[in-house]
Short mmCIF file of C-alpha atoms in Angstrom, two decimals:
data_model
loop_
_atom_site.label_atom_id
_atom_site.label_comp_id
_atom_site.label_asym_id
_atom_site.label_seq_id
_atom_site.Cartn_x
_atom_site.Cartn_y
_atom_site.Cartn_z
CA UNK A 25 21.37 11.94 -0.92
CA UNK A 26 20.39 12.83 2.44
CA UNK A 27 17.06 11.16 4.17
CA UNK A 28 14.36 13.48 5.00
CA UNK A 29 15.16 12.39 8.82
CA UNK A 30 18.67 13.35 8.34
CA UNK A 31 18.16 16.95 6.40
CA UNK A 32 15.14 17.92 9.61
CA UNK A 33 17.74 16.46 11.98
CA UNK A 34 20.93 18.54 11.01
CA UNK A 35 19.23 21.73 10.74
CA UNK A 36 16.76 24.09 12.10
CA UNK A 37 14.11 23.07 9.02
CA UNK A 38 11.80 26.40 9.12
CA UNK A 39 11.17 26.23 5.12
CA UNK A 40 10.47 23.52 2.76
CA UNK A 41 14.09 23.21 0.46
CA UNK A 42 13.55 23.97 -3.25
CA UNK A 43 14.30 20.39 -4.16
CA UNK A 44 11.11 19.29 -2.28
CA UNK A 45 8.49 21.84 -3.38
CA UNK A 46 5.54 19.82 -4.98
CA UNK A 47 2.53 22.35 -5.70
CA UNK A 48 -0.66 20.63 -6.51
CA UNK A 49 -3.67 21.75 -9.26
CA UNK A 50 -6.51 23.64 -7.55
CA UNK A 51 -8.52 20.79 -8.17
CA UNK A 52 -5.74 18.56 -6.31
CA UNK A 53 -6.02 21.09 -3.24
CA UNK A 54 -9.75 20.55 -2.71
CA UNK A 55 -10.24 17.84 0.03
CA UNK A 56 -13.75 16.58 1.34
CA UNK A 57 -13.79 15.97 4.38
CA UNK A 58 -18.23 14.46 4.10
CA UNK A 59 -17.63 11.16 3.10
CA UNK A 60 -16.37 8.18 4.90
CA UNK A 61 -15.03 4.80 3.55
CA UNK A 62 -16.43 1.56 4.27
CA UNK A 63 -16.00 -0.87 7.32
CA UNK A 64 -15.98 -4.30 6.38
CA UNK A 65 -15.96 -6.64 9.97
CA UNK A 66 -13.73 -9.11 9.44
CA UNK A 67 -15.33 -11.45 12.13
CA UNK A 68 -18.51 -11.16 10.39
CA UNK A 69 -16.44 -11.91 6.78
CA UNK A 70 -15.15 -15.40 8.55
CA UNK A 71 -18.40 -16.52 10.57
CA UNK A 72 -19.82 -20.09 11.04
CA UNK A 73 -23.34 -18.13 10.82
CA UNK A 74 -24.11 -18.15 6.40
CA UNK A 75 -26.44 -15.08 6.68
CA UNK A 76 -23.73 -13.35 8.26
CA UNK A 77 -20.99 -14.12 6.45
CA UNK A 78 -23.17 -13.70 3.09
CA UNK A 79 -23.93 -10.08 4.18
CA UNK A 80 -20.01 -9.30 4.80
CA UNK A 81 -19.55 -10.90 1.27
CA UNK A 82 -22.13 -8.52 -0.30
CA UNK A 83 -20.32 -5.26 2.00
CA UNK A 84 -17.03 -6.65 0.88
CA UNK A 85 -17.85 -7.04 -3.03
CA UNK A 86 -19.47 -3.42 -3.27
CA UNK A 87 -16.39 -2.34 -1.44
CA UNK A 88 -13.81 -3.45 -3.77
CA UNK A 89 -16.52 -2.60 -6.94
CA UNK A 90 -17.28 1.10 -5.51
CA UNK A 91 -14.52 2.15 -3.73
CA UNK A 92 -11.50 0.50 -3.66
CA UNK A 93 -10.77 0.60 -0.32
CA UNK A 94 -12.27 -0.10 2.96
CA UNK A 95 -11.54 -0.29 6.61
CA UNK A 96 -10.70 -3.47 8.91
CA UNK A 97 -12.37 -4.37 11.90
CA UNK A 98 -12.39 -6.86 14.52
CA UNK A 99 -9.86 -8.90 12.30
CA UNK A 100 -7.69 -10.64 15.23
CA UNK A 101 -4.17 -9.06 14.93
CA UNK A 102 -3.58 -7.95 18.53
CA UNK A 103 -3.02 -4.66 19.26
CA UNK A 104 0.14 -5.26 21.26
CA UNK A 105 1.53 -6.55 17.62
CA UNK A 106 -0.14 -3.74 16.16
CA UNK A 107 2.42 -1.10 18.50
CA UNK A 108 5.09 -3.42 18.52
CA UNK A 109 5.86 -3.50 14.90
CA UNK A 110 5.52 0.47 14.61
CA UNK A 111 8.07 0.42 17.54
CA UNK A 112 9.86 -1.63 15.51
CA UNK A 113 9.77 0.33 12.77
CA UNK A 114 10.66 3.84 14.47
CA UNK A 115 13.79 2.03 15.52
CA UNK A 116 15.01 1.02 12.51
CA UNK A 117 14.61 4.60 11.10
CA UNK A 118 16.18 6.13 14.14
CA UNK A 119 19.89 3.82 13.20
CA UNK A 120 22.48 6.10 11.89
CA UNK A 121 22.66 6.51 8.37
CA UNK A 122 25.08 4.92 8.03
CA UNK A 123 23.89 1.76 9.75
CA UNK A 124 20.68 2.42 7.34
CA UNK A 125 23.02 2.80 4.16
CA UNK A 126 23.99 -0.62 4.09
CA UNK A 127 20.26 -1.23 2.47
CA UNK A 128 20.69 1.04 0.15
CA UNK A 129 19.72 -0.94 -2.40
CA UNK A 130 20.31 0.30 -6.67
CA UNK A 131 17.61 -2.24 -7.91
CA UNK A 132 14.09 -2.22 -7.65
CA UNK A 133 13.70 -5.71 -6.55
CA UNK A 134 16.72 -6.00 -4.58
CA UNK A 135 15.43 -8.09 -1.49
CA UNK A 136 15.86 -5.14 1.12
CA UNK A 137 16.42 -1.53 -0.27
CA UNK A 138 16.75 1.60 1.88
CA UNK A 139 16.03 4.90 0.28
CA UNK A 140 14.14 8.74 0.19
CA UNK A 141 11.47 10.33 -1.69
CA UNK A 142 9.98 7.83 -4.27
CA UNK A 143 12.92 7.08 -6.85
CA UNK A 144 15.57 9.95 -6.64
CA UNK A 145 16.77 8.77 -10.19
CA UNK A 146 13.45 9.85 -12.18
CA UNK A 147 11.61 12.64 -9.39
CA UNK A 148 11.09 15.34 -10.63
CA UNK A 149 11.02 17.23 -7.36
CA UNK A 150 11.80 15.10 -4.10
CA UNK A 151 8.79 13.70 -1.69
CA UNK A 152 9.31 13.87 1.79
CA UNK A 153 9.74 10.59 2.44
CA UNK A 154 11.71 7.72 3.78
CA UNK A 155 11.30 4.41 3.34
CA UNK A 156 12.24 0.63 3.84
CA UNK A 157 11.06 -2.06 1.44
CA UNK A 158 12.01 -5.65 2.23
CA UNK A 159 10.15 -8.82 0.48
CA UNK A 160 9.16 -10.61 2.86
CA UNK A 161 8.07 -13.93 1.41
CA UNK A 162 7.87 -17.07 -0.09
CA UNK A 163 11.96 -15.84 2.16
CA UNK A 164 11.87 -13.45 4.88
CA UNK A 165 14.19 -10.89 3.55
CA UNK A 166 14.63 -8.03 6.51
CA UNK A 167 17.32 -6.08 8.16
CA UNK A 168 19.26 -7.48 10.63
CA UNK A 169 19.45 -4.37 12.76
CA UNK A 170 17.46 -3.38 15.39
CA UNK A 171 17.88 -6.30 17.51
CA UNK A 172 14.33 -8.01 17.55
CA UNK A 173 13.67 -6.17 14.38
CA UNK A 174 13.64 -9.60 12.34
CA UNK A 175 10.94 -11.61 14.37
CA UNK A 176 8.70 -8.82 15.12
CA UNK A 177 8.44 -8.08 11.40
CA UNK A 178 7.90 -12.41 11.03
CA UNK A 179 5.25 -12.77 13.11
CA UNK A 180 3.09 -9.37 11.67
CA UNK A 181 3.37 -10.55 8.06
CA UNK A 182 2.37 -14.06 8.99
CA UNK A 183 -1.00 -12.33 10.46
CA UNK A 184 -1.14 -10.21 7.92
CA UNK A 185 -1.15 -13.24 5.53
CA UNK A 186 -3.63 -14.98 7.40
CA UNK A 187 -5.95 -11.64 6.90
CA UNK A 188 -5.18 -11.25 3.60
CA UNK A 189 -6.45 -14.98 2.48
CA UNK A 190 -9.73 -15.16 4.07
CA UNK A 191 -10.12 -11.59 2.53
CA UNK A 192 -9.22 -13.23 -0.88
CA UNK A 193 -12.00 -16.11 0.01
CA UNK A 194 -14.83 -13.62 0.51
CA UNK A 195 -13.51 -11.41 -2.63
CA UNK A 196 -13.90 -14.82 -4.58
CA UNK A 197 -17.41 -14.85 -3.04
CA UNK A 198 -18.38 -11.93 -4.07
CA UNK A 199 -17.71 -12.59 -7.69
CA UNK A 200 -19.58 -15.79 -7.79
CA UNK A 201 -16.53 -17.58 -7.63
CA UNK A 202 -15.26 -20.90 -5.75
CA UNK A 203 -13.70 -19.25 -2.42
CA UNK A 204 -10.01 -20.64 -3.21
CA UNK A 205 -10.03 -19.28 -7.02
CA UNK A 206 -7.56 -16.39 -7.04
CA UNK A 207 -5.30 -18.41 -4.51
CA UNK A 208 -5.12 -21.39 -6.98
CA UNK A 209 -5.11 -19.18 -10.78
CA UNK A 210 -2.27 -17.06 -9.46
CA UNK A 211 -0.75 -19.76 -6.53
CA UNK A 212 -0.74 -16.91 -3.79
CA UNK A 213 0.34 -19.05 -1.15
CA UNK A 214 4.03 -18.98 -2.88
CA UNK A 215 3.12 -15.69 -4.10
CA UNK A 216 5.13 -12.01 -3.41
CA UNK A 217 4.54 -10.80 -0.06
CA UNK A 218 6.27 -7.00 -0.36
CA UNK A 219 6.87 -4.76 3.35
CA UNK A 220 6.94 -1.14 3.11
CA UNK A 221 7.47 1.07 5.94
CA UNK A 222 7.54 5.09 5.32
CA UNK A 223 8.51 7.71 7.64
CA UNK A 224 6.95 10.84 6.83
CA UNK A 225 8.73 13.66 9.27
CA UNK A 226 7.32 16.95 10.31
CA UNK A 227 7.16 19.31 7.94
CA UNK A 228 7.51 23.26 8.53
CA UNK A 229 5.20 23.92 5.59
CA UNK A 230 3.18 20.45 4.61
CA UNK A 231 0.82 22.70 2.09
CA UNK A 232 4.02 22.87 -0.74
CA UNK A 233 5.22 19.32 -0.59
CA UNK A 234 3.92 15.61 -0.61
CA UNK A 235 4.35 12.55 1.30
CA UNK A 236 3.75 10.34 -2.06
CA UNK A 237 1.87 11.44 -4.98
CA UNK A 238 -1.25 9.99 -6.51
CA UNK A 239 -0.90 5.98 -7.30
CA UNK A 240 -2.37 2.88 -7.33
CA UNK A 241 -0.77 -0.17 -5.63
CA UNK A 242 0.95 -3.24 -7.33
CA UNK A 243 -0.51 -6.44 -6.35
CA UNK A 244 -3.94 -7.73 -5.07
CA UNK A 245 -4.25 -6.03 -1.89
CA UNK A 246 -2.38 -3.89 0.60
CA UNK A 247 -2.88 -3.91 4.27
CA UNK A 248 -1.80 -0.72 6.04
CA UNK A 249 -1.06 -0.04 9.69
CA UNK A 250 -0.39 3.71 10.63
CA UNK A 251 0.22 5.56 13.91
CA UNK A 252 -1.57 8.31 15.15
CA UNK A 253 -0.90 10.69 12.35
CA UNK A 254 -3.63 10.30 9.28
CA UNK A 255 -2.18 11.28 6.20
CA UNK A 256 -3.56 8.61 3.85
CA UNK A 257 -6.26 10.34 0.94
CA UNK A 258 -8.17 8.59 -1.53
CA UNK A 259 -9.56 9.79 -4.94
CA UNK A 260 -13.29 8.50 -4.74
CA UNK A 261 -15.64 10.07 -8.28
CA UNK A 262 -12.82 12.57 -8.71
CA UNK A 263 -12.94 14.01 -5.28
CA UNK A 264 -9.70 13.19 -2.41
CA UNK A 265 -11.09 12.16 0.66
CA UNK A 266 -8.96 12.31 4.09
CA UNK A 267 -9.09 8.55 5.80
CA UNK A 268 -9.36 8.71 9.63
CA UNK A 269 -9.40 5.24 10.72
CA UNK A 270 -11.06 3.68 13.68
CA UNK A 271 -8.81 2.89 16.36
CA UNK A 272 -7.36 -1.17 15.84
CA UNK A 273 -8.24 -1.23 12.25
CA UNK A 274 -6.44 -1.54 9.27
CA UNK A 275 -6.66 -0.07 5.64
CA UNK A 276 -6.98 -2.18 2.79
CA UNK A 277 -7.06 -1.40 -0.11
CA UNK A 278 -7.20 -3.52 -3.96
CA UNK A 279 -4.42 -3.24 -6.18
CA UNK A 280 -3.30 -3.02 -9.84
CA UNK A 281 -3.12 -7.17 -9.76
CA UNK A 282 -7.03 -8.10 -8.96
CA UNK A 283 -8.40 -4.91 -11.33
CA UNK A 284 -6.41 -6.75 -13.70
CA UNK A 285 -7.38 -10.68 -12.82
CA UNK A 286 -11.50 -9.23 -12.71
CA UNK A 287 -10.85 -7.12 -16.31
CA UNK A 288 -11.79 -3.93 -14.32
CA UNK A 289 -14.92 -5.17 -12.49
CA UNK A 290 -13.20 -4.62 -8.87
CA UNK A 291 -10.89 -1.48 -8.87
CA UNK A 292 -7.81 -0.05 -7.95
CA UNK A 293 -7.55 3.75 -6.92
CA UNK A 294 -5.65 6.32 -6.88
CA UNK A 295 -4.59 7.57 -3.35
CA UNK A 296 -1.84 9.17 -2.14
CA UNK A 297 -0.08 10.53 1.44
CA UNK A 298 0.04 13.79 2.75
CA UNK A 299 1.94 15.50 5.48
CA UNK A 300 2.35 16.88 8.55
CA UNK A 301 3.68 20.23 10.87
CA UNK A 302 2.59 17.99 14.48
CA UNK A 303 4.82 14.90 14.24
CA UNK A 304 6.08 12.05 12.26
CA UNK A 305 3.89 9.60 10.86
CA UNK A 306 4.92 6.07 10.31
CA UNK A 307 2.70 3.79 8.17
CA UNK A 308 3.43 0.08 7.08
CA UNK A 309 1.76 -1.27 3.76
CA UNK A 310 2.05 -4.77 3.40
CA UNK A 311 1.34 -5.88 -0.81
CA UNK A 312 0.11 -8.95 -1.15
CA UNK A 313 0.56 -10.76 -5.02
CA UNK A 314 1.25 -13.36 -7.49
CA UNK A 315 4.97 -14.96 -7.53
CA UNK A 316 7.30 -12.69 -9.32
CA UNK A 317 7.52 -15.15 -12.15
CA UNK A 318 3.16 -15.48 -12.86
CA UNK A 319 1.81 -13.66 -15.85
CA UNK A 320 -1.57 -12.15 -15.01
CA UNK A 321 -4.30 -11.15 -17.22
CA UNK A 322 -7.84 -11.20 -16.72
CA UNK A 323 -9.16 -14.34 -15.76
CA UNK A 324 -11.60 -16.00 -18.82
CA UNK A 325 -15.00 -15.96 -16.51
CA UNK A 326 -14.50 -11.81 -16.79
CA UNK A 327 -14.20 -11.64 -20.84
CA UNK A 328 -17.35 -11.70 -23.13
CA UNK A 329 -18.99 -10.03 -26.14
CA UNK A 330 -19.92 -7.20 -24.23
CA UNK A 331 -16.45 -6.94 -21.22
CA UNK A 332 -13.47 -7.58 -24.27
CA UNK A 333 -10.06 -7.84 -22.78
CA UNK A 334 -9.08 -4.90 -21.11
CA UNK A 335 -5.88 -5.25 -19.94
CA UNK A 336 -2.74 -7.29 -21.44
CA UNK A 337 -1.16 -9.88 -19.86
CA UNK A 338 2.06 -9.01 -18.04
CA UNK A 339 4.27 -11.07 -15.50
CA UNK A 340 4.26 -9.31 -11.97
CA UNK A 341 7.97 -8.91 -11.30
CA UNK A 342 7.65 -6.96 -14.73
CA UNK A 343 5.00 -5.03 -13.83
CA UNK A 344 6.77 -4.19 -10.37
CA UNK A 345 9.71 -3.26 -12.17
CA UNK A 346 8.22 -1.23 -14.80
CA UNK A 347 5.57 0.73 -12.07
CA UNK A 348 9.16 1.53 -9.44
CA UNK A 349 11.22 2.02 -12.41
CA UNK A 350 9.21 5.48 -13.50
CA UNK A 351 8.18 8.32 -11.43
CA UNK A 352 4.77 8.27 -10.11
CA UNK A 353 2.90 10.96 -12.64
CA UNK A 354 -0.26 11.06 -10.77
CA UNK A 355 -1.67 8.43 -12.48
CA UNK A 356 -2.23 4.71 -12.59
CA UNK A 357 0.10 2.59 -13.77
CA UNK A 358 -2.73 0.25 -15.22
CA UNK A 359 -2.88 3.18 -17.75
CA UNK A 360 0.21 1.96 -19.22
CA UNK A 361 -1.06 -1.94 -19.96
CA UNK A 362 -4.80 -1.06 -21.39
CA UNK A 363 -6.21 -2.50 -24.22
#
């Protein structure tokens, strides 16, 4: 199976192959461009002043309860680690293949796994696509080529941690909840920490093929960095909306993990990644969840008379295995584990 770097590499690309051609509903085409996500300021989020942190609380909650996603701001990863990473990234794509086909992994939760497209085994029609996926902790599991690659990618997902629990402590907030809840109930500090870098290349005609589909993310939240290409769109009241993010921020997003832990109160949306004929984009999503081995379910303080059980209990590494293991049919996986 040749990467999408390899097949715009070895030829003169000036149509999009066969195997590739993804056409999208009317309805799927239509993209509103009026509406703009919300910016949550993560300095706010972790201040010593209580009316200010209450108020990035409130932003946060409606956030996660409304939309699903929301911009980053002012949250302390550098911008020199911010460029060095994506560096990092480009150069592990630009190996040889056959430097990169020694992480060509078969199984979905093989530690490191190279690949294209989505799954190749269960696609119906290819996305144009590469991608590495390494787990990253409770071990650092990472390639050992390019030189530097390895502690570059160490330091950003220790940041990204960092982020990613004080975000948890104002999510707890936000539900009423005592701020170290969902790290206790599900013991995030030991819990999956999943890397995954994509490298979307130019694409002679972007209108008849996708990046990656519509989906919702595993997990509690995802972080994304990307360079200067946007590509990212998210379903918001049945309409996809382009994200153009403000300059040092980061996406975030909720996943499939804390819809499930708050029985649907906080949601996670579909969104999915478009293309490109100007240049390649790069974008790395770091999933933050549970240990492989923790059953979620929603959490007792979100079931009553009136909220029953909406989702069944299911351990993560299942859940992982089961979302990677099908192709992504423009719909959530949650779908699959409703009551």
């Amino acid at each position: 199976m040749l990467s999408v770097k390899e097949l715009v590499e070895s030829s003169s690309v000036r149509s999009v192959p066969s195997n590739y051609i993804n056409l999208k509903s009317p309805e799927d085409s239509m993209v509103y461009e009026t509406e703009n996500i919300p910016t949550i300021d993560f300095s706010q989020l972790t201040s010593s002043n209580p009316l200010e942190r209450s108020k990035a609380i409130q932003q946060l909650g409606d956030a996660c309860r409304d939309w699903g996603f929301f911009m980053l701001i002012n949250h302390g990863v550098s911008e020199t680690l911010r460029e060095k990473v994506l560096r990092a990234t480009q150069s592990f794509f630009d190996l040889s293949e056959e430097e990169k086909k020694k992480y060509a992994g078969e199984k979905v939760l093989d530690p490191i796994r190279y690949g294209t497209s989505f799954n190749v085994m269960v696609d119906k029609a290819l996305f144009w696509r590469d991608f590495l996926k390494c787990h990253v902790h409770p071990h650092l599991n990472v390639p050992s080529k390019p030189t530097g690659f390895s502690e570059t990618v160490d330091e950003y997902i220790r940041k990204s941690r960092e982020v990613v629990g004080e975000l948890l402590k104002g999510i707890c907030g936000s539900l009423g909840l005592e701020e170290n809840y969902i790290h206790e109930r599900l013991n995030v500090e030991l819990g999956a920490q999943m890397l995954i870098a994509n490298f979307y290349p130019p694409c002679p005609k972007p209108e008849l093929t996708m990046g990656l589909p519509a989906h919702t993310d595993h997990g509690l939240l995802t972080i994304l960095l990307q360079n200067e290409f946007c590509g990212l769109q998210i379903q918001h009241k049945g309409k996809w909306i382009p994200v153009n993010p403000l300059p040092n921020s980061f996406l975030v997003n909720t996943g499939d993990h804390l819809e499930i832990l708050t029985n649907g109160k906080y949601k996670s949306v579909l969104h999915r990644a478009v293309v490109n004929i100007k240049g390649t984009r790069i974008s790395i999503a770091t999933a933050h969840g549970a240990p492989l081995e923790t059953i979620v379910g929603p959490a007792p303080e979100f079931i009553d008379c009136d909220n029953p059980e909406a989702y069944r209990a299911i351990k993560y590494g299942d859940y992982i295995q089961f979302q990677q293991s099908h192709e992504l049919d423009r719909r959530s996986c949650l779908d699959r584990i409703r009551i």
